Structure formats: structure tokens, C-alpha cells
Amino acid sequence: PHAIRFANCISEKLGNDNSWTEERQTRDMKEVRLAGGRTHVVHDRSSAHAAAWYSPKREKEKVGQHFKLDDCRVWMRLHFWALKKAGINEVSPSFAEFYVRFIAHFVKVYEAKAPPFAREAYRWSDS
């Protein structure tokens, strides 16, 4: 469901529809078990990321850790490489520009120092 939710979020940010908001309203509000026996209700993007960071499936020493700057830079490079591989940057340069800004904003969820590296990641994806 992550890819669909991400696409719906982008679509809604572009003003196309309310698919992301509407999907959020239908999500199951049951508690999920976290590491250490805690529980948590996943109801939006932020709470989903928190649940992932504290997942009992993670290695014990990594529980609670967010992605680091190098992880985020690779994540952005992959997004921009896929954008260019699909030819979207050529079909719609304005969307490509929006997407760089969107990813720079979104990556703050993972690492506050990552947004300034979005442009560099976009340029890297040319190689």
C-alpha cells in the first residue's frame, strides 16, 4: 500500500483530488504492537513512520532510529533516477521541478538535514 498512498499524496498535493485524505478516513484504527510491548495506532504518515521506527521486527539496537543523512540521500537519488528513467522530467519539466521540492520537503520526516541535498540528488541521477 505504500506506493499507492505515496502516489495519492502527490496527486492530492497537485490539487487533482482528495484520494489520500479519503483513504486515510477509511484506515483501520486498531493498535499495532511496537518493540518493548508498547502499542500505537497508525492513522497517518507520521504515525506510520513512528510505528516503523519502533517495529518489533527491527534489530534491537536499531529500534527507534530514524534514517540517517546518507540513507536519505540514496532514497532521493532513487526517486529522481526513477523519475528520469520514466522520462517524466522530459514530458513535464514543471512536474519534475515540483517533485524535487516535494521530495525535499518530505524527506524532513526522516532527517532534518537532508532537504538541502535534494538538488544534488537530482543532478546525480543524470549519471
mmCIF file of C-alpha atoms in Angstrom:
data_model
loop_
_atom_site.group_PDB
_atom_site.id
_atom_site.type_symbol
_atom_site.label_atom_id
_atom_site.label_comp_id
_atom_site.label_asym_id
_atom_site.label_seq_id
_atom_site.Cartn_x
_atom_site.Cartn_y
_atom_site.Cartn_z
ATOM 1 C CA PRO A 1 0.000 0.000 0.000
ATOM 2 C CA HIS A 2 2.958 2.399 0.409
ATOM 3 C CA ALA A 3 3.360 3.151 -3.305
ATOM 4 C CA ILE A 4 -0.367 3.778 -3.768
ATOM 5 C CA ARG A 5 -0.516 6.018 -0.705
ATOM 6 C CA PHE A 6 2.537 7.958 -1.853
ATOM 7 C CA ALA A 7 1.037 8.447 -5.318
ATOM 8 C CA ASN A 8 -2.287 9.536 -3.788
ATOM 9 C CA CYS A 9 -0.467 12.030 -1.569
ATOM 10 C CA ILE A 10 1.313 13.559 -4.575
ATOM 11 C CA SER A 11 -1.913 13.657 -6.574
ATOM 12 C CA GLU A 12 -3.676 15.460 -3.758
ATOM 13 C CA LYS A 13 -0.813 17.924 -3.312
ATOM 14 C CA LEU A 14 -1.177 18.754 -7.013
ATOM 15 C CA GLY A 15 -4.842 19.534 -6.440
ATOM 16 C CA ASN A 16 -6.165 16.656 -8.541
ATOM 17 C CA ASP A 17 -8.408 15.051 -5.956
ATOM 18 C CA ASN A 18 -8.793 14.089 -2.281
ATOM 19 C CA SER A 19 -7.788 10.434 -2.691
ATOM 20 C CA TRP A 20 -5.170 10.485 0.066
ATOM 21 C CA THR A 21 -7.448 12.214 2.585
ATOM 22 C CA GLU A 22 -10.352 9.931 1.704
ATOM 23 C CA GLU A 23 -8.205 6.794 2.052
ATOM 24 C CA ARG A 24 -6.930 7.970 5.445
ATOM 25 C CA GLN A 25 -10.516 8.188 6.706
ATOM 26 C CA THR A 26 -11.115 4.508 5.923
ATOM 27 C CA ARG A 27 -7.987 3.094 7.586
ATOM 28 C CA ASP A 28 -8.260 0.538 10.323
ATOM 29 C CA MET A 29 -7.672 2.286 13.662
ATOM 30 C CA LYS A 30 -6.563 -0.815 15.558
ATOM 31 C CA GLU A 31 -3.479 -0.702 17.724
ATOM 32 C CA VAL A 32 -0.247 -2.258 16.491
ATOM 33 C CA ARG A 33 2.347 -3.734 18.804
ATOM 34 C CA LEU A 34 5.696 -1.985 18.981
ATOM 35 C CA ALA A 35 9.049 -3.022 20.395
ATOM 36 C CA GLY A 36 9.103 -3.202 24.172
ATOM 37 C CA GLY A 37 5.448 -4.211 24.315
ATOM 38 C CA ARG A 38 4.100 -0.738 23.607
ATOM 39 C CA THR A 39 1.140 -0.191 21.292
ATOM 40 C CA HIS A 40 0.391 2.519 18.774
ATOM 41 C CA VAL A 41 -2.452 3.488 16.414
ATOM 42 C CA VAL A 42 -1.324 4.137 12.839
ATOM 43 C CA HIS A 43 -3.604 6.831 11.423
ATOM 44 C CA ASP A 44 -1.432 8.975 9.138
ATOM 45 C CA ARG A 45 2.016 9.286 7.573
ATOM 46 C CA SER A 46 3.776 10.452 10.726
ATOM 47 C CA SER A 47 2.302 7.756 12.939
ATOM 48 C CA ALA A 48 3.140 5.122 10.289
ATOM 49 C CA HIS A 49 6.770 6.206 10.272
ATOM 50 C CA ALA A 50 6.893 6.155 14.065
ATOM 51 C CA ALA A 51 5.495 2.616 14.060
ATOM 52 C CA ALA A 52 8.153 1.577 11.539
ATOM 53 C CA TRP A 53 10.967 3.094 13.604
ATOM 54 C CA TYR A 54 9.772 1.197 16.688
ATOM 55 C CA SER A 55 8.810 -2.028 14.922
ATOM 56 C CA PRO A 56 9.474 -5.218 16.883
ATOM 57 C CA LYS A 57 10.849 -6.622 13.608
ATOM 58 C CA ARG A 58 13.843 -4.272 13.707
ATOM 59 C CA GLU A 59 17.152 -5.260 15.192
ATOM 60 C CA LYS A 60 17.103 -4.352 18.873
ATOM 61 C CA GLU A 61 19.916 -1.795 18.545
ATOM 62 C CA LYS A 62 18.111 -0.048 15.666
ATOM 63 C CA VAL A 63 14.713 0.317 17.358
ATOM 64 C CA GLY A 64 13.775 3.998 17.382
ATOM 65 C CA GLN A 65 16.451 5.089 14.928
ATOM 66 C CA HIS A 66 15.400 7.255 12.016
ATOM 67 C CA PHE A 67 17.103 7.113 8.661
ATOM 68 C CA LYS A 68 20.428 8.898 8.615
ATOM 69 C CA LEU A 69 21.552 11.549 6.127
ATOM 70 C CA ASP A 70 23.331 9.084 3.842
ATOM 71 C CA ASP A 71 20.216 6.862 3.733
ATOM 72 C CA CYS A 72 18.102 9.868 2.766
ATOM 73 C CA ARG A 73 20.466 10.946 0.035
ATOM 74 C CA VAL A 74 20.307 7.481 -1.521
ATOM 75 C CA TRP A 75 16.490 7.475 -1.161
ATOM 76 C CA MET A 76 16.268 10.810 -3.005
ATOM 77 C CA ARG A 77 18.658 9.656 -5.727
ATOM 78 C CA LEU A 78 16.495 6.592 -6.345
ATOM 79 C CA HIS A 79 13.340 8.702 -6.600
ATOM 80 C CA PHE A 80 14.907 11.095 -9.087
ATOM 81 C CA TRP A 81 16.575 8.333 -11.073
ATOM 82 C CA ALA A 82 13.169 6.608 -11.431
ATOM 83 C CA LEU A 83 11.566 9.913 -12.456
ATOM 84 C CA LYS A 84 14.148 10.365 -15.197
ATOM 85 C CA LYS A 85 14.141 6.700 -16.235
ATOM 86 C CA ALA A 86 10.389 7.009 -16.812
ATOM 87 C CA GLY A 87 11.015 10.154 -18.882
ATOM 88 C CA ILE A 88 8.737 12.284 -16.722
ATOM 89 C CA ASN A 89 11.282 15.089 -16.493
ATOM 90 C CA GLU A 90 11.197 15.422 -20.297
ATOM 91 C CA VAL A 91 7.423 15.162 -20.626
ATOM 92 C CA SER A 92 6.773 17.620 -17.810
ATOM 93 C CA PRO A 93 9.718 19.680 -16.571
ATOM 94 C CA SER A 94 7.333 21.578 -14.294
ATOM 95 C CA PHE A 95 6.333 18.336 -12.577
ATOM 96 C CA ALA A 96 9.995 17.364 -12.202
ATOM 97 C CA GLU A 97 10.648 20.729 -10.538
ATOM 98 C CA PHE A 98 7.663 20.244 -8.231
ATOM 99 C CA TYR A 99 8.814 16.708 -7.412
ATOM 100 C CA VAL A 100 12.291 17.847 -6.359
ATOM 101 C CA ARG A 101 10.709 20.384 -3.991
ATOM 102 C CA PHE A 102 8.164 17.825 -2.769
ATOM 103 C CA ILE A 103 10.828 15.211 -2.010
ATOM 104 C CA ALA A 104 12.995 17.848 -0.302
ATOM 105 C CA HIS A 105 10.037 18.717 1.931
ATOM 106 C CA PHE A 106 9.003 15.101 2.518
ATOM 107 C CA VAL A 107 12.481 13.812 3.404
ATOM 108 C CA LYS A 108 12.457 16.004 6.544
ATOM 109 C CA VAL A 109 10.339 13.273 8.141
ATOM 110 C CA TYR A 110 13.445 11.115 8.076
ATOM 111 C CA GLU A 111 16.309 13.555 8.539
ATOM 112 C CA ALA A 112 16.109 17.322 9.058
ATOM 113 C CA LYS A 113 19.498 17.903 7.387
ATOM 114 C CA ALA A 114 18.540 16.144 4.135
ATOM 115 C CA PRO A 115 16.445 18.750 2.224
ATOM 116 C CA PRO A 116 19.411 20.849 1.024
ATOM 117 C CA PHE A 117 20.749 17.754 -0.764
ATOM 118 C CA ALA A 118 17.688 17.295 -2.999
ATOM 119 C CA ARG A 119 19.074 19.334 -5.919
ATOM 120 C CA GLU A 120 22.379 17.474 -5.779
ATOM 121 C CA ALA A 121 20.491 14.146 -5.755
ATOM 122 C CA TYR A 122 18.502 15.265 -8.795
ATOM 123 C CA ARG A 123 21.709 16.200 -10.635
ATOM 124 C CA TRP A 124 23.343 12.898 -9.580
ATOM 125 C CA SER A 125 20.501 10.979 -11.186
ATOM 126 C CA ASP A 126 21.750 12.139 -14.606
ATOM 127 C CA SER A 127 24.759 9.858 -14.262
#
